[in-house]
Amino acid sequence: MLKKLIVVMLVLGSSVAAQTPSRAKASPPKSLRLYVFDCGMLTISTEGVTRYHVTPAEVGEARMPVPCFLVAHPKGTLMWDVGVIPDETVEKQASAGGARYDVNSTAAALVKRTLKSQLAEVGYSPADITYVAVSHAHKDHTANLNQFAASTWLVRPAEREFMWKPANERVEPSFFNRLEKSKSISMEKDEYDVFGDGTVIVKAAPGHTPAHQVLVLRLGSTGRVMLGGDLYHYPPERTLHRAPPDNEFNVQQSAASRTAIEEYLTKTKTTIWIQHDFKTIENLKKSPAYYD
Ligand SMILES: [Zn+2]
């Protein structure tokens, strides 16, 4: 009887394994794709909200999602922003319902899913990714950079300098120390055309950090989309024309970037996605679905 039970369990076990095969590697898509991953959520205190020169009543929902993005192009892939808590920590805290981390005194992160499991679901591993870039080096955008040390890092000199500046409390060097020796491309101009065909452009928007930047995508059916980094955090900052936060690296530069980017959005008929806006991110299709 016991033997029979063990056989039944073995058969059941193998059939479960057969239902979840390890995914085949993704092949390059025929046209540009954008995948949106869930890299966590920030709970923001009232003091934190008012830093953006808006009130809790004006913003309504104060929580800020932390998305990560994978751009898949026929010629390669680009990871854009890589989360707030490293996958390793998320795995260790899985049984506790997710990993928690205080980014600062006003922002508490909760992360339930690893970035690499979401990449694996669509056939990629960090080692397959051609390029990695972040909108800026703050802690809530860089947690998994070390996993992409084999990718080519697209970085601006001023941001690199900011990342290794001694006693810089806005960054967490243990998130990215392996990138110090990575192959990198130093972006010196306003725009950098990642794949050389105008479909994926990294564009400078400094001020929030020394070389904060945004990503502009020309998607076949979705159209032109800008991943806005932290140019804004809450939509009312934009619609009510509020001044940038006082703790920006350079407030005047931030204000100038906002003006320049708004002109660019109008001129090029591009839609901006505010990466920390709850409603924007909630309404996006999440991976394994994608935008093309
Ligand atoms: Zn942020």
mmCIF file with all atom_site columns, C-alpha atoms and ligand atoms in Angstrom, residues 136 140-141 230 233 276, ligand 1:
data_model
loop_
_atom_site.group_PDB
_atom_site.id
_atom_site.type_symbol
_atom_site.label_atom_id
_atom_site.label_alt_id
_atom_site.label_comp_id
_atom_site.label_asym_id
_atom_site.label_entity_id
_atom_site.label_seq_id
_atom_site.pdbx_PDB_ins_code
_atom_site.Cartn_x
_atom_site.Cartn_y
_atom_site.Cartn_z
_atom_site.occupancy
_atom_site.B_iso_or_equiv
_atom_site.pdbx_formal_charge
_atom_site.auth_seq_id
_atom_site.auth_comp_id
_atom_site.auth_asym_id
_atom_site.auth_atom_id
_atom_site.pdbx_PDB_model_num
ATOM   1 C  CA . HIS A 1 136 ? 18.785 57.828 -12.489 1.00 0.00 ? 136 HIS A CA 1
ATOM   2 C  CA . ASP A 1 140 ? 14.361 52.826 -5.929  1.00 0.00 ? 140 ASP A CA 1
ATOM   3 C  CA . HIS A 1 141 ? 15.635 52.445 -9.525  1.00 0.00 ? 141 HIS A CA 1
ATOM   4 C  CA . ASP A 1 230 ? 11.266 60.770 -11.947 1.00 0.00 ? 230 ASP A CA 1
ATOM   5 C  CA . HIS A 1 233 ? 6.185  61.675 -9.360  1.00 0.00 ? 233 HIS A CA 1
ATOM   6 C  CA . HIS A 1 276 ? 5.635  56.343 -10.054 1.00 0.00 ? 276 HIS A CA 1
HETATM 7 ZN ZN . ZN  B 2 .   ? 11.949 57.059 -7.939  1.00 0.00 ? 1   ZN  B ZN 1
#
